[in-house]
Tab-separated table of N, CA and C in Angstrom:
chain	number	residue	atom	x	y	z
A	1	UNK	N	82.286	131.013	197.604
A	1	UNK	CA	83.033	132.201	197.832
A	1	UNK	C	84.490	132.010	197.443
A	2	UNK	N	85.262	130.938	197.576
A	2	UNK	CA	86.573	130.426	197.312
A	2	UNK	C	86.642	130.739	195.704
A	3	UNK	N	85.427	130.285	195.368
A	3	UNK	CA	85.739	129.976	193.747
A	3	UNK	C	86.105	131.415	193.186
A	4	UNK	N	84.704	132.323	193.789
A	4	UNK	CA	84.655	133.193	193.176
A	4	UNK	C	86.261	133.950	193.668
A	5	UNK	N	86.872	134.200	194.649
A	5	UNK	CA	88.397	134.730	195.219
A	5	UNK	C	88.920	134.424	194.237
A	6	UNK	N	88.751	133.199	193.479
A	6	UNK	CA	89.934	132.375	192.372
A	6	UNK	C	89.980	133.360	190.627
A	7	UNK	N	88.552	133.235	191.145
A	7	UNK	CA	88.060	133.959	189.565
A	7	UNK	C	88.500	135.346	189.716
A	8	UNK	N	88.402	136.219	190.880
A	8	UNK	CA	89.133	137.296	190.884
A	8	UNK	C	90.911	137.137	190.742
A	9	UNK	N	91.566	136.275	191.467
A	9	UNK	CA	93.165	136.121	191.422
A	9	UNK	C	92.964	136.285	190.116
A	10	UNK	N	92.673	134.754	189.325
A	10	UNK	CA	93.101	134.995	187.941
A	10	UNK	C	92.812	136.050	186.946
A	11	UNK	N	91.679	136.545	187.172
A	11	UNK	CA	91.433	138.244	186.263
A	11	UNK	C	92.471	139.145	186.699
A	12	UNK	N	92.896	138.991	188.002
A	12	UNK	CA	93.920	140.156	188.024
A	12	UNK	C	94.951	139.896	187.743
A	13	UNK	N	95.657	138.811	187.918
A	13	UNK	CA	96.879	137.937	186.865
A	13	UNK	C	96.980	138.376	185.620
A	14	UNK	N	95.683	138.407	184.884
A	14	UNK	CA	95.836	138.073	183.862
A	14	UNK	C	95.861	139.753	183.288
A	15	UNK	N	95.429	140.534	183.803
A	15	UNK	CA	95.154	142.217	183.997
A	15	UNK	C	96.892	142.299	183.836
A	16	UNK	N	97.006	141.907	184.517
A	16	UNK	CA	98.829	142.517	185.136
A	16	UNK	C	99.772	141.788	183.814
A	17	UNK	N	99.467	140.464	183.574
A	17	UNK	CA	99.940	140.106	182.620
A	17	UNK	C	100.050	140.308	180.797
A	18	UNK	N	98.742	140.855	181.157
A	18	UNK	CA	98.410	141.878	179.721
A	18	UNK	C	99.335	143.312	179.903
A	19	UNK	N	99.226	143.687	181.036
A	19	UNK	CA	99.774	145.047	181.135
A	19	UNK	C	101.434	145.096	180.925
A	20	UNK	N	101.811	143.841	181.002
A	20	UNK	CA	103.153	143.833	180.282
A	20	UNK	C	103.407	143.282	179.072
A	21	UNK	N	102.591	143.037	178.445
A	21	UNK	CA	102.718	142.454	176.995
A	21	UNK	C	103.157	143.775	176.117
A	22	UNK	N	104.019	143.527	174.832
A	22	UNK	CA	104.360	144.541	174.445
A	22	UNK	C	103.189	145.210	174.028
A	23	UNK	N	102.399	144.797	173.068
A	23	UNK	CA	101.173	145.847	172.886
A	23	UNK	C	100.727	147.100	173.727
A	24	UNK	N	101.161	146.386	175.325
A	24	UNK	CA	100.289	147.403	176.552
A	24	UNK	C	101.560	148.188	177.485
A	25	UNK	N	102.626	148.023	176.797
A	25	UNK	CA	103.706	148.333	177.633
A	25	UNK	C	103.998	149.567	177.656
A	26	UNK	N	104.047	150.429	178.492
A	26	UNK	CA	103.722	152.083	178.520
A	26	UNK	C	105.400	152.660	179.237
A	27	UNK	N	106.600	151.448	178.751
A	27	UNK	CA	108.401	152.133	179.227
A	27	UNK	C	108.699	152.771	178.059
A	28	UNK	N	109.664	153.435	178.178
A	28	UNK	CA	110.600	154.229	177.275
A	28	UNK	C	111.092	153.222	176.223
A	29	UNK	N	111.295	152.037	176.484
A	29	UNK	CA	111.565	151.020	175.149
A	29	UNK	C	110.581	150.720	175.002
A	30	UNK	N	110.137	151.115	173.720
A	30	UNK	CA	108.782	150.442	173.126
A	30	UNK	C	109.039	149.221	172.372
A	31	UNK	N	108.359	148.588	172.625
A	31	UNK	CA	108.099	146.810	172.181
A	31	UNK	C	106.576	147.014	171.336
A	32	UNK	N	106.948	146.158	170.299
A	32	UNK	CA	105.870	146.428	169.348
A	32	UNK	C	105.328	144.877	169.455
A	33	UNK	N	103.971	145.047	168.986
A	33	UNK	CA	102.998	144.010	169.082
A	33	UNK	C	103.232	143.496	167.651
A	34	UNK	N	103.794	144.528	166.513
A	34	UNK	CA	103.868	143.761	164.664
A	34	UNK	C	104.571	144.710	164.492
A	35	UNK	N	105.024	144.208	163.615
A	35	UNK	CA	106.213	144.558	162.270
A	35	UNK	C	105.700	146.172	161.669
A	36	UNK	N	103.881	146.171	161.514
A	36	UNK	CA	103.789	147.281	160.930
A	36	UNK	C	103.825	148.578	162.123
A	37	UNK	N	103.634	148.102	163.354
A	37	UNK	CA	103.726	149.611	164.186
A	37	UNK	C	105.316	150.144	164.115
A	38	UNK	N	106.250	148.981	164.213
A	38	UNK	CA	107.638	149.296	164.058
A	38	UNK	C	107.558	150.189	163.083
A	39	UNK	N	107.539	149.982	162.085
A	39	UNK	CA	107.624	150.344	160.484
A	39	UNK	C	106.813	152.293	160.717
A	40	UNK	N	105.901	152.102	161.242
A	40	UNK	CA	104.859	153.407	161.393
A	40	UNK	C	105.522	154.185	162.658
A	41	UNK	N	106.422	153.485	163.308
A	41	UNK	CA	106.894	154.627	164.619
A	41	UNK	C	108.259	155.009	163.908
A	42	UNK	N	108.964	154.067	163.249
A	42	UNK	CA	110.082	154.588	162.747
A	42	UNK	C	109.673	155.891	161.672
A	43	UNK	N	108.927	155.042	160.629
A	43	UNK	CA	108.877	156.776	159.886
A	43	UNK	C	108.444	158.049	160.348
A	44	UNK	N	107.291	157.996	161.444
A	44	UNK	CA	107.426	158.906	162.138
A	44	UNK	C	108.696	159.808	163.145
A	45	UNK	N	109.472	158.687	163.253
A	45	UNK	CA	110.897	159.731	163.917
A	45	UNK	C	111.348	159.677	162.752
A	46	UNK	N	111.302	159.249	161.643
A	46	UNK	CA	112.009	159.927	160.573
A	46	UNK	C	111.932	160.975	160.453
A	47	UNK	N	110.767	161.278	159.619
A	47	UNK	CA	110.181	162.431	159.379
A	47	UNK	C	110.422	163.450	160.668
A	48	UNK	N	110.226	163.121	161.797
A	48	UNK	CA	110.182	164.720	162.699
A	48	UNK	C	111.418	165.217	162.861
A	49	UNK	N	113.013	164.183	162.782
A	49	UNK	CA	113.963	163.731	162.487
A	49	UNK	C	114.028	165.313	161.247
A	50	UNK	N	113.417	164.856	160.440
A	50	UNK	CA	113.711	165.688	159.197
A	50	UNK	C	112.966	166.970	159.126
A	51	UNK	N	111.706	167.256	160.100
A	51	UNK	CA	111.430	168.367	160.486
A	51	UNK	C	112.150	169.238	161.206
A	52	UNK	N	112.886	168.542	161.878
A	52	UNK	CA	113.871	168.859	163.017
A	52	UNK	C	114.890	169.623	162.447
A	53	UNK	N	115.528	169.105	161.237
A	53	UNK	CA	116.650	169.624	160.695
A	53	UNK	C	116.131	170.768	159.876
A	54	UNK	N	114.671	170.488	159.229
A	54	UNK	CA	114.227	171.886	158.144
A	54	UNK	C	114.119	173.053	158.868
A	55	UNK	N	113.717	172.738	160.520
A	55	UNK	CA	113.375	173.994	161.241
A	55	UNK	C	114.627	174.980	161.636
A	56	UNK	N	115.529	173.964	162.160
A	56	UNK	CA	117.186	174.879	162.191
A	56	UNK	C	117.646	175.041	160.862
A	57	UNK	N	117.683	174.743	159.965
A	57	UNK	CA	117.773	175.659	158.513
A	57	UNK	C	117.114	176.875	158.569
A	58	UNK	N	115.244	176.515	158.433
A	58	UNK	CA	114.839	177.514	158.427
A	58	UNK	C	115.074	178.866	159.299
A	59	UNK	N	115.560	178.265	160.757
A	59	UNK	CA	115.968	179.681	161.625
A	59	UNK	C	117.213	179.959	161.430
A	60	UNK	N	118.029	179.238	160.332
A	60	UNK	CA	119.464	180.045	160.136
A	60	UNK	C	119.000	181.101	158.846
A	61	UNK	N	118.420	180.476	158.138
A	61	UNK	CA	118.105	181.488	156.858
A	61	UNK	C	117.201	183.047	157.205
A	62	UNK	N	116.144	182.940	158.292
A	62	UNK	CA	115.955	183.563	158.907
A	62	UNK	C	116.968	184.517	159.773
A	63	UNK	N	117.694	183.995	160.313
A	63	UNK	CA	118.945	184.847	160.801
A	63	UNK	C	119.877	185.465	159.733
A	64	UNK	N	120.105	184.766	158.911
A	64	UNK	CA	120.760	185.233	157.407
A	64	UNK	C	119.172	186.568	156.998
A	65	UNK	N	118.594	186.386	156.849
A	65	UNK	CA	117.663	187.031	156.353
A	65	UNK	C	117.406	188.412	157.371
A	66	UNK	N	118.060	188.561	158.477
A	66	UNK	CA	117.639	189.830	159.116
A	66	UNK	C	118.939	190.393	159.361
A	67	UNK	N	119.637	189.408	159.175
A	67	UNK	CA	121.217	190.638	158.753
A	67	UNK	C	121.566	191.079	157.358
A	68	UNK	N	120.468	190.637	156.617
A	68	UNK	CA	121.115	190.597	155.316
A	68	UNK	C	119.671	192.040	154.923
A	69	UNK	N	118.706	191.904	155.828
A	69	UNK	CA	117.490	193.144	155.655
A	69	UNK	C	118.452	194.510	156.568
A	70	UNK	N	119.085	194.136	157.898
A	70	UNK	CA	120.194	195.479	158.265
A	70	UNK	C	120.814	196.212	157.391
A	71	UNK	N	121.955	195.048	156.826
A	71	UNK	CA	122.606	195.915	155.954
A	71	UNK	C	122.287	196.810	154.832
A	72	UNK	N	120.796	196.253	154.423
A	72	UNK	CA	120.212	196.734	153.549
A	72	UNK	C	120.037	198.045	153.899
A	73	UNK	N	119.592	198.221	154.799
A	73	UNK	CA	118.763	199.496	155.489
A	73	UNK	C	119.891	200.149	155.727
A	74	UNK	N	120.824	199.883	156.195
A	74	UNK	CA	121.952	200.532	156.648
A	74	UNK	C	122.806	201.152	155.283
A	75	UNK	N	122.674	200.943	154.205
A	75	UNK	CA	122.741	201.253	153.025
A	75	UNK	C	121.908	201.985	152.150
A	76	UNK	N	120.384	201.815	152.502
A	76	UNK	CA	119.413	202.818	152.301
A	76	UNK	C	119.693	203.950	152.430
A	77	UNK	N	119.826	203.598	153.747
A	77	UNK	CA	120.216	205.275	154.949
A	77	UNK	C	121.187	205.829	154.186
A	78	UNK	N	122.459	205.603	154.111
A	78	UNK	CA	123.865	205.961	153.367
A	78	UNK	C	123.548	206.666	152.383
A	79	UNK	N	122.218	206.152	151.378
A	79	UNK	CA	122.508	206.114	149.946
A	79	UNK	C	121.365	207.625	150.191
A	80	UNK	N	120.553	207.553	151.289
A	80	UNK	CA	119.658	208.532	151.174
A	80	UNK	C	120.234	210.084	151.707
A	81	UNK	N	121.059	209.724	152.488
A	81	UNK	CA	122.311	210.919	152.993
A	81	UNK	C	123.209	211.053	151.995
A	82	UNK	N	123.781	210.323	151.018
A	82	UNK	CA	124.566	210.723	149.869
A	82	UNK	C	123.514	211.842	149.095
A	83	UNK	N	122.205	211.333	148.895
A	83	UNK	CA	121.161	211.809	147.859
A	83	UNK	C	121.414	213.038	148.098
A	84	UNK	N	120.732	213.279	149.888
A	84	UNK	CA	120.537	214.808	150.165
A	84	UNK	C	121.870	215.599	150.265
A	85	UNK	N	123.218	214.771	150.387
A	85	UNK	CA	124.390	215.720	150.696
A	85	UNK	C	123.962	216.307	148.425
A	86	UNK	N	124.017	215.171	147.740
A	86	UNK	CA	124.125	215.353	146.387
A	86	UNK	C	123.328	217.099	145.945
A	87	UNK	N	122.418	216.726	146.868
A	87	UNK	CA	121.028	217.417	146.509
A	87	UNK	C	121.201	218.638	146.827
A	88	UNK	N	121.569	219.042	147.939
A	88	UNK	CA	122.711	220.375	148.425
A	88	UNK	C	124.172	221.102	147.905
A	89	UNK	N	124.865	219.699	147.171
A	89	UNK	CA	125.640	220.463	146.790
A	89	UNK	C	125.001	221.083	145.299
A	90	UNK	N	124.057	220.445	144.536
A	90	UNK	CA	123.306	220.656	143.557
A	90	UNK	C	123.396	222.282	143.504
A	91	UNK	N	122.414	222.354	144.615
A	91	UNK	CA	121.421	223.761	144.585
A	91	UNK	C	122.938	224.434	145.081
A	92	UNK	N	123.927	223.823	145.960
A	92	UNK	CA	124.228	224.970	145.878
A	92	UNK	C	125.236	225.514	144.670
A	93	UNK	N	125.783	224.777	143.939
A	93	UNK	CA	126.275	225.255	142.867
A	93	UNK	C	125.571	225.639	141.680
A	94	UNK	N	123.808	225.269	141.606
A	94	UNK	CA	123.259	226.366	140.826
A	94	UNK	C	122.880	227.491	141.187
A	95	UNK	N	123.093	227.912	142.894
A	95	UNK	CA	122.929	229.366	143.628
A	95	UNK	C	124.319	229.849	143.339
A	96	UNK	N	125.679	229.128	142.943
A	96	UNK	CA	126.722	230.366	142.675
A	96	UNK	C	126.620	230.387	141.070
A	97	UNK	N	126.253	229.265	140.456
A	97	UNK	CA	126.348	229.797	138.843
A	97	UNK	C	125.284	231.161	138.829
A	98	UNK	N	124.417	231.103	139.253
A	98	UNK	CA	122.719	231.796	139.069
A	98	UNK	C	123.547	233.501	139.560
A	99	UNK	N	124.251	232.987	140.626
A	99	UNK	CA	124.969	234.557	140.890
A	99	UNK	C	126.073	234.859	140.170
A	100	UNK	N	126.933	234.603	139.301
A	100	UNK	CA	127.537	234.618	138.376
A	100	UNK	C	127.246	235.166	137.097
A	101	UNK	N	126.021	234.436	136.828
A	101	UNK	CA	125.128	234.596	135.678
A	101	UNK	C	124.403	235.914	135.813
A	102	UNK	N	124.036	236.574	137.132
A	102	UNK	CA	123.725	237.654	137.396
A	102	UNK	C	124.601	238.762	137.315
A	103	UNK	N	125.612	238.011	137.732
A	103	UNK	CA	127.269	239.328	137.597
A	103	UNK	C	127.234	239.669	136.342
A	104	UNK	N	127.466	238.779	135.419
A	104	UNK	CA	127.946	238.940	133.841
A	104	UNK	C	126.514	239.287	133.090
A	105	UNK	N	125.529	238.925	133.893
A	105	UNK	CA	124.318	239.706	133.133
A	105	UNK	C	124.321	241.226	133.302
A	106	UNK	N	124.542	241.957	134.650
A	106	UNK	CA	125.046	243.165	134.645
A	106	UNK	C	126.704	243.753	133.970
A	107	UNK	N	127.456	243.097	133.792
A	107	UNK	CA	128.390	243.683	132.747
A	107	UNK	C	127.918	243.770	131.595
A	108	UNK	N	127.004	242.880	130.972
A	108	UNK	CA	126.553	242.651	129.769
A	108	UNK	C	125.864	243.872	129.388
A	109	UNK	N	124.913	244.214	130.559
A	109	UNK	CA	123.547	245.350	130.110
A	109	UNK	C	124.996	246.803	130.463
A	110	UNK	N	125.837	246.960	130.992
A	110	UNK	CA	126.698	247.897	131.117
A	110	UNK	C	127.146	248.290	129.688
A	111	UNK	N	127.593	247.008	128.900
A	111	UNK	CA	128.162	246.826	127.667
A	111	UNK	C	127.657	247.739	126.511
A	112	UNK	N	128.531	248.406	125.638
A	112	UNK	CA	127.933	249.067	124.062
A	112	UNK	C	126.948	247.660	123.503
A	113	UNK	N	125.550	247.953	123.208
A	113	UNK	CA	124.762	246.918	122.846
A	113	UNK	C	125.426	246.323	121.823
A	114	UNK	N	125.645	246.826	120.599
A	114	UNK	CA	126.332	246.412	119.598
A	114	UNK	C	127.513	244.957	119.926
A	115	UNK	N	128.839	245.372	120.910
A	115	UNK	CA	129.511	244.548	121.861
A	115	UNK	C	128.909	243.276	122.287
A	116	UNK	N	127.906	243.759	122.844
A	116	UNK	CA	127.333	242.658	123.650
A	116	UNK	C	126.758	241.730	123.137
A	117	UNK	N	126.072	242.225	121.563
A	117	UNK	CA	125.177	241.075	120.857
A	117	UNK	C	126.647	240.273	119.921
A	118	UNK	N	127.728	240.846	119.349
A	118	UNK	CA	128.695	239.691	118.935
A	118	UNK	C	129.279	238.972	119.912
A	119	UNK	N	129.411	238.990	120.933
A	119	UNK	CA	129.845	238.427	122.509
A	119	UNK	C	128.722	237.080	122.785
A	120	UNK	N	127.445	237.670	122.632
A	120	UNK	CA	126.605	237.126	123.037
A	120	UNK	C	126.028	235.945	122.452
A	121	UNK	N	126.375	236.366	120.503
A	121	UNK	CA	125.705	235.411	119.507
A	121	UNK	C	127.058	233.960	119.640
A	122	UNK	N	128.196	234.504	120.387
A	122	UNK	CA	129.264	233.324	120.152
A	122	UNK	C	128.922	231.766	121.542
A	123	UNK	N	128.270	232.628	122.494
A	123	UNK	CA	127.813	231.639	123.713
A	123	UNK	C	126.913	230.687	123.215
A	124	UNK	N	126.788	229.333	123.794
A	124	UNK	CA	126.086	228.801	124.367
A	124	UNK	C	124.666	229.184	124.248
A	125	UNK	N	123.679	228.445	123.951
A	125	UNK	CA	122.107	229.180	123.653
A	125	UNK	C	121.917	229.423	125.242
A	126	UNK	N	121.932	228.437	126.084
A	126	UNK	CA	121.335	228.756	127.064
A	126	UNK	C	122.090	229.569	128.628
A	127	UNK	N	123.216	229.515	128.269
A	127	UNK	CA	124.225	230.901	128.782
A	127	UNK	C	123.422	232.147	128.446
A	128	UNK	N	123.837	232.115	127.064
A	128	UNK	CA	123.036	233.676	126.266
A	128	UNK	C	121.869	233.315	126.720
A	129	UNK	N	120.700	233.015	127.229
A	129	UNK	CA	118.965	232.897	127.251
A	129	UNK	C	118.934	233.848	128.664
A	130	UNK	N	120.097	232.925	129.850
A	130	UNK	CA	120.249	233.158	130.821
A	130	UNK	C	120.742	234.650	131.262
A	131	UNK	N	121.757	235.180	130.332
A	131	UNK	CA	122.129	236.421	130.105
A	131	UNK	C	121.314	237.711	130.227
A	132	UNK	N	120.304	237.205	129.370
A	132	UNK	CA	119.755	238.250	128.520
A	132	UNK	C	118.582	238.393	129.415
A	133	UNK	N	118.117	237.287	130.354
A	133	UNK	CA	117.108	237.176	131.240
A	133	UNK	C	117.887	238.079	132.270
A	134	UNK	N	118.566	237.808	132.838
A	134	UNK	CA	119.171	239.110	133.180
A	134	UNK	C	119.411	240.606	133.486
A	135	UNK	N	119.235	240.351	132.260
A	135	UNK	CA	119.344	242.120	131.564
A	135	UNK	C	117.900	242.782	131.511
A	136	UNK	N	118.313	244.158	131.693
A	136	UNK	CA	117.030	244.674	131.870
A	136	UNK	C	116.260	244.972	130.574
A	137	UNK	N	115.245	244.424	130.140
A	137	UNK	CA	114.197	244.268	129.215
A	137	UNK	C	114.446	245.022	127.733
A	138	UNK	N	114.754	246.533	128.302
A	138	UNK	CA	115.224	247.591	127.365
A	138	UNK	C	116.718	247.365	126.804
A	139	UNK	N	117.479	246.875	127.172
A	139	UNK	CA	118.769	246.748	126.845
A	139	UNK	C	119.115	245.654	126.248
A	140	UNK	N	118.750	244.325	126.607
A	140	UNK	CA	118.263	243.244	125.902
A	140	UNK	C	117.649	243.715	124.694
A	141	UNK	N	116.546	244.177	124.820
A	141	UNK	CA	115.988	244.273	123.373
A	141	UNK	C	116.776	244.895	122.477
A	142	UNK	N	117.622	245.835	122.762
A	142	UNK	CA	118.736	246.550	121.840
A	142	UNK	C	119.352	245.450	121.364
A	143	UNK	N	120.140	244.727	122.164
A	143	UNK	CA	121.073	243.434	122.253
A	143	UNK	C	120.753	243.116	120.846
A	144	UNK	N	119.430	242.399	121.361
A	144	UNK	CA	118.397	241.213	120.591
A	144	UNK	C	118.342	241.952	118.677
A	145	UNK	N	118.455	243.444	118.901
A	145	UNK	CA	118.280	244.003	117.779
A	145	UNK	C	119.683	243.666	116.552
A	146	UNK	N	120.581	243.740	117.508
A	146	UNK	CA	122.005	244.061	116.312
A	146	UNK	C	122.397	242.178	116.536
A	147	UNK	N	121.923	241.304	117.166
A	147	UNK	CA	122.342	240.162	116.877
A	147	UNK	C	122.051	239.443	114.814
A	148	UNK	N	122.620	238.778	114.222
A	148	UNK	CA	122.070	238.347	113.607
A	148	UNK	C	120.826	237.928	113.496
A	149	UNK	N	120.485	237.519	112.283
A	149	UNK	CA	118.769	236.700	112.328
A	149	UNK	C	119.160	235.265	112.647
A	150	UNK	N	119.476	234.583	112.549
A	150	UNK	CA	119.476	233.732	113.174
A	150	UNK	C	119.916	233.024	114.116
A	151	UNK	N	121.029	233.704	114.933
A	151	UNK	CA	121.044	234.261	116.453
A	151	UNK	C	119.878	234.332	116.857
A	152	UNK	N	119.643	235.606	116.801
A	152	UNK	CA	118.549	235.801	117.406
A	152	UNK	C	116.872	235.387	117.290
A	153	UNK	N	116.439	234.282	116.249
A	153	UNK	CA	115.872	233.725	116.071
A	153	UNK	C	116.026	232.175	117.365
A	154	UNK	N	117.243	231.961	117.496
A	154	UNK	CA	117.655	230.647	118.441
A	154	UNK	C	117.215	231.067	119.236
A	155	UNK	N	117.841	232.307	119.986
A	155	UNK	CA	117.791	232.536	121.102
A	155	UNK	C	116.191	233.267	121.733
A	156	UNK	N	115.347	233.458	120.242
A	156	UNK	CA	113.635	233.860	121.039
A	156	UNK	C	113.230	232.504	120.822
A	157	UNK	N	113.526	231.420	120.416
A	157	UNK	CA	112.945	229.943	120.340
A	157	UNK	C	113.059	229.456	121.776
A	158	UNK	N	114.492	229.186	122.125
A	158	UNK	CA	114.919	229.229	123.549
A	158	UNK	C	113.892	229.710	124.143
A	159	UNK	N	113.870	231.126	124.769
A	159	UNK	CA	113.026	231.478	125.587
A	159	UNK	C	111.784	231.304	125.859
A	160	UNK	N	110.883	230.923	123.831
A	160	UNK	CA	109.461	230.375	124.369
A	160	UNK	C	109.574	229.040	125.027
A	161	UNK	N	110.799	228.147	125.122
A	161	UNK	CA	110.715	226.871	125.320
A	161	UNK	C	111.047	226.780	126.920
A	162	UNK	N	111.289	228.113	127.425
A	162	UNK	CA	111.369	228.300	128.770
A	162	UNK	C	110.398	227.644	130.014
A	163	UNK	N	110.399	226.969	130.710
A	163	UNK	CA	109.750	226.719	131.502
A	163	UNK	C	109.461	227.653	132.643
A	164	UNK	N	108.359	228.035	133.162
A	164	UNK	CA	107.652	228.823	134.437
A	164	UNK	C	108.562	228.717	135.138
A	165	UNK	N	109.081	227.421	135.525
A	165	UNK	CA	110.333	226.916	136.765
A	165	UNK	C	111.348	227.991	136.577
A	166	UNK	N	112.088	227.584	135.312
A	166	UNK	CA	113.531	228.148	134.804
A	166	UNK	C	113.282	230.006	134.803
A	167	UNK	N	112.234	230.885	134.458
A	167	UNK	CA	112.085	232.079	134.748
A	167	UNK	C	112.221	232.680	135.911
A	168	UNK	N	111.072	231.835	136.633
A	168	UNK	CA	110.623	232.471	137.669
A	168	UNK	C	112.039	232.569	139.314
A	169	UNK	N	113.402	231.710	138.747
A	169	UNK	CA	114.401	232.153	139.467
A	169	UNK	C	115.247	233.272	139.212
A	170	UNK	N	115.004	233.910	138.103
A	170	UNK	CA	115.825	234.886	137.157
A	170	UNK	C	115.675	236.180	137.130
């Protein structure tokens, strides 16, 4: 029974004594058993070392990257409120030419036809197109009569080249 007590002491000696050998040593300073675990724990904190630094890059560029998508948008917006202010003042300065063009289309059909077609052959084709659209059908056609021929050849080319759109406001 002694012996066997002995044979237990020394297994557990030797338990405890393994358990501090560096191989088995489980402290915050690690003690290496060879040269190559050194070698394999260091590059590993290298590397995470260098993961470490790619990841705070990556979340600065990321932060760069969602102020730099704001301003964007915030410039969208701007550029899309310029569009529609653009887009309004558009229409509305082709709603005062269009009424303009309506004024002087009624002085026009008021006009001695004769008057109106040398007046008329000196404009702009599409002033005169606009004019004459205008004018009421019968009076125009007088117009259309005492213009030159080739006046008035421009100006029935014009009109077939009219688009549905461009009439149908007139």
């Amino acid at each position: 029974m002694k012996k066997r007590l002995w044979i237990i002491v020394i297994l557990v000696s030797i338990i405890i004594l393994l358990l501090q050998t560096p191989l088995f040593a489980l402290t915050g300073d690690e003690q290496f058993a060879s040269v190559e675990e050194r070698r394999i724990l260091t590059a590993i904190r290298e590397r995470d070392e260098r993961l470490s630094v790619r990841e705070e890059q990556l979340h600065g560029r990321e932060l760069q990257l969602k102020t730099l998508e704001a301003e964007v948008d915030k410039k969208i917006a701007a550029m899309q409120r310029l569009r529609t202010e653009l887009s309004e003042l558009l229409d509305r300065r082709d709603a005062e030419e269009n009424a303009r063009i309506g004024e002087l289309s009624l002085i026009y059909e008021r006009m001695n036809p004769q008057q109106a077609a040398v007046l008329i052959s000196e404009l702009e084709t599409q002033l005169a197109v606009n004019l004459l659209l205008g004018i009421k059908k019968k009076t125009a056609g007088q117009i259309m009569e005492r213009l030159n021929a080739e006046t008035a050849i421009k100006l029935s080319n014009a009109f077939t080249d009219l688009s549905v759109d461009e009439t149908a406001g007139n």
